[in-house]
mmCIF file with all atom_site columns, C-alpha atoms in Angstrom:
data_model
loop_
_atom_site.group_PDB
_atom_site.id
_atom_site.type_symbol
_atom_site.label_atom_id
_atom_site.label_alt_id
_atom_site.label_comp_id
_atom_site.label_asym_id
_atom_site.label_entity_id
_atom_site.label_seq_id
_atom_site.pdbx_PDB_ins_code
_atom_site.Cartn_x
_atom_site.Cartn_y
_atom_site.Cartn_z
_atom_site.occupancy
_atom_site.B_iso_or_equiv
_atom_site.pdbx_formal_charge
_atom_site.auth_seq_id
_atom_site.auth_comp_id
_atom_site.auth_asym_id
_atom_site.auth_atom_id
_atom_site.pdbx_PDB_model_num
ATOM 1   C CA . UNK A 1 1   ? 8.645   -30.475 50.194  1.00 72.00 ? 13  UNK A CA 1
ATOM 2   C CA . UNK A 1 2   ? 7.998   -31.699 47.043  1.00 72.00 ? 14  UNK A CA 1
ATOM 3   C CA . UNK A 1 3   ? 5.487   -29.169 45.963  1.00 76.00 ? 15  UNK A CA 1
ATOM 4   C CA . UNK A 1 4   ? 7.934   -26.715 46.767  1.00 75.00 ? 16  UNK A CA 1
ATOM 5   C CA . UNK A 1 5   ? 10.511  -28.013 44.395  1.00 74.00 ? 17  UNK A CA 1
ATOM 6   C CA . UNK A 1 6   ? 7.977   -28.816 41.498  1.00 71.00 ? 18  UNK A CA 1
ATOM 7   C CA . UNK A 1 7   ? 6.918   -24.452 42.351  1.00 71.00 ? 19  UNK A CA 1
ATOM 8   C CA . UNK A 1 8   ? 10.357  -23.522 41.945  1.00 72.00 ? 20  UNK A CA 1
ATOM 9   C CA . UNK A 1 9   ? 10.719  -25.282 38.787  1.00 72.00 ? 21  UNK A CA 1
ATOM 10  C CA . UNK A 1 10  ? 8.172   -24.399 37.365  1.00 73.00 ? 22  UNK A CA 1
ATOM 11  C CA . UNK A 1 11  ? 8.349   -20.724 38.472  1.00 71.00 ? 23  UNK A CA 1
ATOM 12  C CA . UNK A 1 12  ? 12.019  -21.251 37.103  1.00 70.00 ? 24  UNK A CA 1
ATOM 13  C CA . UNK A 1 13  ? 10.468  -22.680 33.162  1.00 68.00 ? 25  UNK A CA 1
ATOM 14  C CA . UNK A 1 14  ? 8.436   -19.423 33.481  1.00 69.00 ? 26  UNK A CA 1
ATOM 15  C CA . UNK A 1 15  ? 11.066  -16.676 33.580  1.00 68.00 ? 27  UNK A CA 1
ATOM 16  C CA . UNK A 1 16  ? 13.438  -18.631 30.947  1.00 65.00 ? 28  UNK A CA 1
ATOM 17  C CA . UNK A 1 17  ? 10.381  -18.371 28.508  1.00 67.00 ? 29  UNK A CA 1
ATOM 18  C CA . UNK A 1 18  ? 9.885   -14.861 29.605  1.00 72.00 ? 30  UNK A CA 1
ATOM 19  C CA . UNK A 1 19  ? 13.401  -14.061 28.984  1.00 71.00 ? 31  UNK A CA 1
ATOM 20  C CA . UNK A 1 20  ? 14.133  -15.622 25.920  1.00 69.00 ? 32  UNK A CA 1
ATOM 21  C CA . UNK A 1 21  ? 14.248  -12.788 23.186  1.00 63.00 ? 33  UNK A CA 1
ATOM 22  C CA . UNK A 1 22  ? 11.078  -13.334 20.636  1.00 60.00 ? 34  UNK A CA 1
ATOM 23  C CA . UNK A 1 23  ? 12.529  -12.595 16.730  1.00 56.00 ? 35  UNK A CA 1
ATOM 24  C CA . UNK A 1 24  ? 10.510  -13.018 13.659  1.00 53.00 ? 36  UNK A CA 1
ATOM 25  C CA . UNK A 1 25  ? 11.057  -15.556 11.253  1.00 54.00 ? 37  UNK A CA 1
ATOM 26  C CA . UNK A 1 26  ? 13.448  -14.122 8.405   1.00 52.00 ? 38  UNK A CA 1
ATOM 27  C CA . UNK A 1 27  ? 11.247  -16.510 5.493   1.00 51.00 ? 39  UNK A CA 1
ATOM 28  C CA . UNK A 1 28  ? 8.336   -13.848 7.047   1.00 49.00 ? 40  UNK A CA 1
ATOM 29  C CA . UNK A 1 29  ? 10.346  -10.355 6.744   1.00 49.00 ? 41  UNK A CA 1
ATOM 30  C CA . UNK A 1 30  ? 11.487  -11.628 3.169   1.00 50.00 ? 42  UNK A CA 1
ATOM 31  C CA . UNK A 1 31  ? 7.610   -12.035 2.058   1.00 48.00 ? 43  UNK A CA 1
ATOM 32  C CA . UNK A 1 32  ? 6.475   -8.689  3.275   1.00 48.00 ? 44  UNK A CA 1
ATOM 33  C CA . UNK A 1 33  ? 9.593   -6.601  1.749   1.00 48.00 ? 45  UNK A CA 1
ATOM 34  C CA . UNK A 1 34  ? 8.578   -8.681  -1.424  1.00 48.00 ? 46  UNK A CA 1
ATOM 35  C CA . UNK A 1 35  ? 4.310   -7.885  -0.988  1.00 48.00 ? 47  UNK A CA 1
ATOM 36  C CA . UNK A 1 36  ? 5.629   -4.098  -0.386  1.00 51.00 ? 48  UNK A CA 1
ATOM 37  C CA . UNK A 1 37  ? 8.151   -4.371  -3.629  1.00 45.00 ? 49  UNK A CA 1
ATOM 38  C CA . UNK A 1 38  ? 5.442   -5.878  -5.785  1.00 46.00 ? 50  UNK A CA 1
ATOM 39  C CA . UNK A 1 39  ? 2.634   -3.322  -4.953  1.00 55.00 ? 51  UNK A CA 1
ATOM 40  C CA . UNK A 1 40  ? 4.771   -1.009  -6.484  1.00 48.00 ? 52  UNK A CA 1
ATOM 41  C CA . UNK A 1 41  ? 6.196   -2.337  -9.771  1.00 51.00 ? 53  UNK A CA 1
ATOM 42  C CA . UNK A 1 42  ? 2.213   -4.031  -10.119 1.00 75.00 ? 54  UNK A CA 1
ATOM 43  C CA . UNK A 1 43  ? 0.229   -1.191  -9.722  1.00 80.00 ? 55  UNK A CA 1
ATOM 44  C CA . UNK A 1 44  ? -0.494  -0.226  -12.927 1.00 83.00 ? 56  UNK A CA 1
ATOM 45  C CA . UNK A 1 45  ? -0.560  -3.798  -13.746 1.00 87.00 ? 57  UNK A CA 1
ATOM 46  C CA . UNK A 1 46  ? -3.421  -5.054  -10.908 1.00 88.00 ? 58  UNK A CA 1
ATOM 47  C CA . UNK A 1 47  ? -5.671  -2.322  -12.038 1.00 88.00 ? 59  UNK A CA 1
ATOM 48  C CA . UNK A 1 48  ? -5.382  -3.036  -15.785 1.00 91.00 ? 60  UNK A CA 1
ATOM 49  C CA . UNK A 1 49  ? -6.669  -6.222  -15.083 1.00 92.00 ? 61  UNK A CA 1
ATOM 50  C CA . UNK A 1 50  ? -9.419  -5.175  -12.465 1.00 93.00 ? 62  UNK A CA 1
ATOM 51  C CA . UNK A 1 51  ? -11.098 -2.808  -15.084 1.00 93.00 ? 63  UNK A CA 1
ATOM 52  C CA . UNK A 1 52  ? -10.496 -5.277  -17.677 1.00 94.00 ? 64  UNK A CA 1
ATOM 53  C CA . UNK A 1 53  ? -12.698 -7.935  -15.784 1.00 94.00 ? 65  UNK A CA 1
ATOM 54  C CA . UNK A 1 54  ? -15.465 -5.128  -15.137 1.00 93.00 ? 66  UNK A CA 1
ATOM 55  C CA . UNK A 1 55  ? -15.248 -3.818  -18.696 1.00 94.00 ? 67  UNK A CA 1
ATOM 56  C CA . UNK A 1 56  ? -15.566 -6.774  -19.957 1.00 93.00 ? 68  UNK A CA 1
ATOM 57  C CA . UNK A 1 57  ? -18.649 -7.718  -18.164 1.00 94.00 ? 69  UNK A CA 1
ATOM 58  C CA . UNK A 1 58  ? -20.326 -4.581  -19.746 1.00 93.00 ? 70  UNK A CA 1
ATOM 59  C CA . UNK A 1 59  ? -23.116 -4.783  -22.387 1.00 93.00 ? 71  UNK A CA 1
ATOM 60  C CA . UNK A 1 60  ? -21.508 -4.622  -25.951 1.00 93.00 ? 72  UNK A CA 1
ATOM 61  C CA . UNK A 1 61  ? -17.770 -4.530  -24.633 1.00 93.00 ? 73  UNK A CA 1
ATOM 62  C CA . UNK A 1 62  ? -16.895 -7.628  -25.859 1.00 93.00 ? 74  UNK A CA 1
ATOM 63  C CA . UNK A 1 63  ? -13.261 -8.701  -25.242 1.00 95.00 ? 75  UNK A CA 1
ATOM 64  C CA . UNK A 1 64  ? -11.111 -6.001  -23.797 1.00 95.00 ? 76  UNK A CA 1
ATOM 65  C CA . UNK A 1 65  ? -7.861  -5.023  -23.286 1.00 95.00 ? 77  UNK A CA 1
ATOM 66  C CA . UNK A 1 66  ? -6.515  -1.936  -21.032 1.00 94.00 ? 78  UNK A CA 1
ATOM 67  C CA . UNK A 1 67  ? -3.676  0.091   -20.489 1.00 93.00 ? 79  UNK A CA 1
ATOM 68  C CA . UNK A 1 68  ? -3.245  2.966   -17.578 1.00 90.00 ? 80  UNK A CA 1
ATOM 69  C CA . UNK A 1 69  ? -0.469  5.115   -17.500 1.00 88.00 ? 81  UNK A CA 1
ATOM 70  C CA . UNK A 1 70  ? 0.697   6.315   -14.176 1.00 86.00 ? 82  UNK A CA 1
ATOM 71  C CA . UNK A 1 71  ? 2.153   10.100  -13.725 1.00 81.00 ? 83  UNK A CA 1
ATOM 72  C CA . UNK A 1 72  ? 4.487   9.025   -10.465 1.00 73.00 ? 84  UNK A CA 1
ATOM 73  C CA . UNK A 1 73  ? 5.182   6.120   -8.177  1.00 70.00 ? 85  UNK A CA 1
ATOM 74  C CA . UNK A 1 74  ? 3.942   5.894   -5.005  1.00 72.00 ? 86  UNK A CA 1
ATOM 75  C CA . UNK A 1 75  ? 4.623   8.293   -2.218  1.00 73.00 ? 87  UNK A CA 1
ATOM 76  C CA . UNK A 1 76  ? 5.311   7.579   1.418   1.00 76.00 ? 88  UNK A CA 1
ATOM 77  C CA . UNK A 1 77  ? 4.217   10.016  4.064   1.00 79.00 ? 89  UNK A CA 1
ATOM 78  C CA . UNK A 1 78  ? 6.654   9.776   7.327   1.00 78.00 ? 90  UNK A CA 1
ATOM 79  C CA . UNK A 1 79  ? 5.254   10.948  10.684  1.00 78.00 ? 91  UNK A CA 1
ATOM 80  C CA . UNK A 1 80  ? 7.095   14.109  11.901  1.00 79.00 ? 92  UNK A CA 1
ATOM 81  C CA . UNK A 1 81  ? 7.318   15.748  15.457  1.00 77.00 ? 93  UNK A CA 1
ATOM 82  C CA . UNK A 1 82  ? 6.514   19.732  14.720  1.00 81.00 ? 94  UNK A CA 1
ATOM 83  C CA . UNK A 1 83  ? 7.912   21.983  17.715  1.00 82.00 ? 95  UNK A CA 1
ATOM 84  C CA . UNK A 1 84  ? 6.818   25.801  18.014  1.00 83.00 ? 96  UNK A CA 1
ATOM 85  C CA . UNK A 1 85  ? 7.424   28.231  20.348  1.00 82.00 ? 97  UNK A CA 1
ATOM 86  C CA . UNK A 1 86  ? 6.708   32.060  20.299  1.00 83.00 ? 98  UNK A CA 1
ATOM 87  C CA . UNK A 1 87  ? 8.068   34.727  22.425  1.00 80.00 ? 99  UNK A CA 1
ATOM 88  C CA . UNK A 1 88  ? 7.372   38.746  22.117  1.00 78.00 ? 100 UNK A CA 1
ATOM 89  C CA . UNK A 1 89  ? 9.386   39.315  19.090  1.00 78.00 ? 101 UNK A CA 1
ATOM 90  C CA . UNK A 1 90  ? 9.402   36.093  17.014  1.00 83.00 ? 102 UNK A CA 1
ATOM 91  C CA . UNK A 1 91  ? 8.171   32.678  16.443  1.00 83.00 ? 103 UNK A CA 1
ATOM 92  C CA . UNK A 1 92  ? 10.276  29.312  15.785  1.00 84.00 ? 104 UNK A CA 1
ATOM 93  C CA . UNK A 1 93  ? 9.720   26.535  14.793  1.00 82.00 ? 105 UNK A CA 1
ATOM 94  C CA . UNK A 1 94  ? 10.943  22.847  13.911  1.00 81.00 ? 106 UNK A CA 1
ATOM 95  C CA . UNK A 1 95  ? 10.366  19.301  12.579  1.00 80.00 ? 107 UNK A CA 1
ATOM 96  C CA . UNK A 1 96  ? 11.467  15.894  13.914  1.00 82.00 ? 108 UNK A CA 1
ATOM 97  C CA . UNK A 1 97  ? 11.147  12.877  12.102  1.00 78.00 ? 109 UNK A CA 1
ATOM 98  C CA . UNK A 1 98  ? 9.655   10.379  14.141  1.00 78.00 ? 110 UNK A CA 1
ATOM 99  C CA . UNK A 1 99  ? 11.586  6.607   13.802  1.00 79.00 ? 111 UNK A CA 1
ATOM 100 C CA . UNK A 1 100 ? 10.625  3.329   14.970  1.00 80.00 ? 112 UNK A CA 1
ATOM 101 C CA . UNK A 1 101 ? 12.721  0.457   16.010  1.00 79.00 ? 113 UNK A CA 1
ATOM 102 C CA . UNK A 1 102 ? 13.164  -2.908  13.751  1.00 79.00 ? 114 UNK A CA 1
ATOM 103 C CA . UNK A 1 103 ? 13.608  -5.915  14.805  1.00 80.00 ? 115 UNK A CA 1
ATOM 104 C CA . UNK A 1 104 ? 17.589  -6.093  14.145  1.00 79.00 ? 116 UNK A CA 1
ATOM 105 C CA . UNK A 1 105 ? 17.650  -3.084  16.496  1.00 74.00 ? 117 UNK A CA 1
ATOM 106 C CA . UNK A 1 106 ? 17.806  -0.566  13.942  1.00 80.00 ? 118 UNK A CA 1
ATOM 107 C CA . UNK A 1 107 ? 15.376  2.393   13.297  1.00 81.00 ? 119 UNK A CA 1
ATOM 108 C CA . UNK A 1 108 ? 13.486  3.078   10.318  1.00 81.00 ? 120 UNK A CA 1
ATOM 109 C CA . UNK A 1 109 ? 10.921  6.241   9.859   1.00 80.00 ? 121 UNK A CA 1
ATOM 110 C CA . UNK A 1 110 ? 7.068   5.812   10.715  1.00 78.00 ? 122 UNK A CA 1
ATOM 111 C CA . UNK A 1 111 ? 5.195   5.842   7.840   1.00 79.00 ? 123 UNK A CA 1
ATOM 112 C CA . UNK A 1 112 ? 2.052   7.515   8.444   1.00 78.00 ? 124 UNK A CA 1
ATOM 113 C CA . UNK A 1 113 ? 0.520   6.706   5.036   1.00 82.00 ? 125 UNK A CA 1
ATOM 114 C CA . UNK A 1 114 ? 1.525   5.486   1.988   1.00 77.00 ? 126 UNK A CA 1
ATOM 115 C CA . UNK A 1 115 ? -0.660  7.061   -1.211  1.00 76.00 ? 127 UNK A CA 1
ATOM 116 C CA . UNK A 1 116 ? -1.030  5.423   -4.484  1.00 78.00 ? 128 UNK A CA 1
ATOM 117 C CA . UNK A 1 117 ? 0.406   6.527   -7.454  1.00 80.00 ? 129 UNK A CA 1
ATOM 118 C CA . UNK A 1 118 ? -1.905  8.567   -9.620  1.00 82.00 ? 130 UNK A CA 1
ATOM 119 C CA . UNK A 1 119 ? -3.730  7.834   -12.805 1.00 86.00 ? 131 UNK A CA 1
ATOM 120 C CA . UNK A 1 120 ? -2.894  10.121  -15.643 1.00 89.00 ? 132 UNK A CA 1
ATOM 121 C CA . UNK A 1 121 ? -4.457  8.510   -18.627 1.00 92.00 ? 133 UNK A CA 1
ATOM 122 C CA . UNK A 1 122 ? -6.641  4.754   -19.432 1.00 94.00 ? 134 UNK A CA 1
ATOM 123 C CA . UNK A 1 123 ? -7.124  3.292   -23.151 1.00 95.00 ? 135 UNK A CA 1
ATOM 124 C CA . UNK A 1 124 ? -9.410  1.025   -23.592 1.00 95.00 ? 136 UNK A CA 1
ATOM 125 C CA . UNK A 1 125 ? -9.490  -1.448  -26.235 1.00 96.00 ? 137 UNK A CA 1
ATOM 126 C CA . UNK A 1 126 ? -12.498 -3.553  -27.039 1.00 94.00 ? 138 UNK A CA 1
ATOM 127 C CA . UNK A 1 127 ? -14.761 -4.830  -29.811 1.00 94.00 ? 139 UNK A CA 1
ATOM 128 C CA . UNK A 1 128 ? -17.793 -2.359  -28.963 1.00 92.00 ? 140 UNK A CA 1
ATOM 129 C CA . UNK A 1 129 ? -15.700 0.294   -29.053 1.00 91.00 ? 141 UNK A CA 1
ATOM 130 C CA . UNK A 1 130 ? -16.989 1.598   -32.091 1.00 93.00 ? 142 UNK A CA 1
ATOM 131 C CA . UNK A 1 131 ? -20.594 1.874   -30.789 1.00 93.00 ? 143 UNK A CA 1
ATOM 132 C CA . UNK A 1 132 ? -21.145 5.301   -29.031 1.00 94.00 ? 144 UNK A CA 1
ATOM 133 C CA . UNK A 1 133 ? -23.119 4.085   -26.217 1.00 94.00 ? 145 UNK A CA 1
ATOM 134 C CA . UNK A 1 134 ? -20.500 1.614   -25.239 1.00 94.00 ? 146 UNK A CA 1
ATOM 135 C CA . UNK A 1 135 ? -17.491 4.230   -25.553 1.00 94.00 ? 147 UNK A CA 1
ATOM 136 C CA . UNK A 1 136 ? -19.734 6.528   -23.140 1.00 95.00 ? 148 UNK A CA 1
ATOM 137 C CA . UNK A 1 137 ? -20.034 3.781   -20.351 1.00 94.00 ? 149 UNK A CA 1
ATOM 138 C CA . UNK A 1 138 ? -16.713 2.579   -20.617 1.00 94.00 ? 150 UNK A CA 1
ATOM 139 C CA . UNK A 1 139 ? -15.731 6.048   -20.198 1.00 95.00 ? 151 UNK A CA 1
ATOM 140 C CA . UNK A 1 140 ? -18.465 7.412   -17.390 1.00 94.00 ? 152 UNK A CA 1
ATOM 141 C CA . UNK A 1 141 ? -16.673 3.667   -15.578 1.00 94.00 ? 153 UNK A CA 1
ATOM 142 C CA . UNK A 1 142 ? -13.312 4.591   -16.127 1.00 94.00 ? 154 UNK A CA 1
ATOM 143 C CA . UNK A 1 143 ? -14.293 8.242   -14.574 1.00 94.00 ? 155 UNK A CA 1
ATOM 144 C CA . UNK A 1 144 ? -16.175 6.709   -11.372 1.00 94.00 ? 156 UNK A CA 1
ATOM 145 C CA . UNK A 1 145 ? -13.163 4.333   -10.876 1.00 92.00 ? 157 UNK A CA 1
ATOM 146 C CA . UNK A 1 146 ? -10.183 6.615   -11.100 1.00 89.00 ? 158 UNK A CA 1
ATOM 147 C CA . UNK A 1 147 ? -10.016 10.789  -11.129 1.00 88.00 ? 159 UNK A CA 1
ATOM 148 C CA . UNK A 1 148 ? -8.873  10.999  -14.580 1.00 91.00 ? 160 UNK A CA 1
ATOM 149 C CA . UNK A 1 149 ? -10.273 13.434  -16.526 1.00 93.00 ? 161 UNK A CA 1
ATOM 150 C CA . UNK A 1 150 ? -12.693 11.974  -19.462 1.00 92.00 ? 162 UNK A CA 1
ATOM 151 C CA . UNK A 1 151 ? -10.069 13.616  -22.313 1.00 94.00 ? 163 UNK A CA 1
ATOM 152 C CA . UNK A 1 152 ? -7.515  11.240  -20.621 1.00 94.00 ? 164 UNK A CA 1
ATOM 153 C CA . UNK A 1 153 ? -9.813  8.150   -21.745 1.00 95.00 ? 165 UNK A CA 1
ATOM 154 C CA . UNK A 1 154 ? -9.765  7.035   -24.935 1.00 96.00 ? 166 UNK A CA 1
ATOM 155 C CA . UNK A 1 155 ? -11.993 3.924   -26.019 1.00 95.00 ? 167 UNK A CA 1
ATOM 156 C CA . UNK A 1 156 ? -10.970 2.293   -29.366 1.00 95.00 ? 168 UNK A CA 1
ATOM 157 C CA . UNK A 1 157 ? -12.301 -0.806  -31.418 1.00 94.00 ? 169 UNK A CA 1
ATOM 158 C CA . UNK A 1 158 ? -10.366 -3.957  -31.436 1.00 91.00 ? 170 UNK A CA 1
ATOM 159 C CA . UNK A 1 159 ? -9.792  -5.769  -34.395 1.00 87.00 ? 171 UNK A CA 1
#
């Protein structure tokens, strides 16, 4: 008889755990909207940095100091549902957007990728930059590391 009551509470412990509604911590929410805020404003700023510390591990660099210029923000793909359907005559066809749910039981749209914003020019400023060999594998770097075109790269001396 005992066992049977010690089952049922048990069995009782279970489904309240079960039922209980699981929510994420809002301190958690509030640090990803923040990583996904700061990857954009940063972009430009993270990859400055990045090719500085490479540049500046070059042969006859020296110090540097870069700036990149960016030609949009980033760009958000969102999944869509396509529909088409063809009869005799004609052909139709149409486009869904495809949400999912949040945990505050609202919807938002599925992104399906999210694409970086692109590179539209890179100066480079550093104290070899008056040596031709340097300013040709600073630039052939800049090239392999980004799809700028080489007239987009400009390598200077620093004073």
């Amino acid at each position: 008889m005992k066992n049977k009551w010690l089952l049922l509470l048990l069995a009782g412990f279970l489904l309240l755990v079960i039922a209980l509604p699981v929510s994420e911590p809002e301190n958690r929410k509030t640090k990803e909207a923040e990583t996904d805020t700061v990857k954009e404003e940063d972009y430009a700023s993270m990859a400055e940095a990045k090719l500085e510390k490479i540049l500046a591990q070059m042969e006859g660099a020296g110090k540097v100091k870069v700036m990149i210029t960016l030609s949009s923000s980033s760009e958000k793909i969102v999944e869509k549902d396509k529909e088409t359907s063809k009869d005799e005559t004609q052909s139709t066809s149409s486009e869904t957007t495809v949400y999912e749910e949040t945990t505050d039981r609202g919807q938002t749209p599925y992104v399906a990728k999210e694409l970086t914003p692109a590179v539209e020019g890179v100066v480079v400023l550093c104290e070899g930059g008056d040596e031709p060999v340097v300013v040709q594998q600073i630039t052939e770097a800049v090239e392999a590391l980004f799809p700028v075109e080489s007239h987009k790269i400009k390598v200077v001396k620093m004073k």
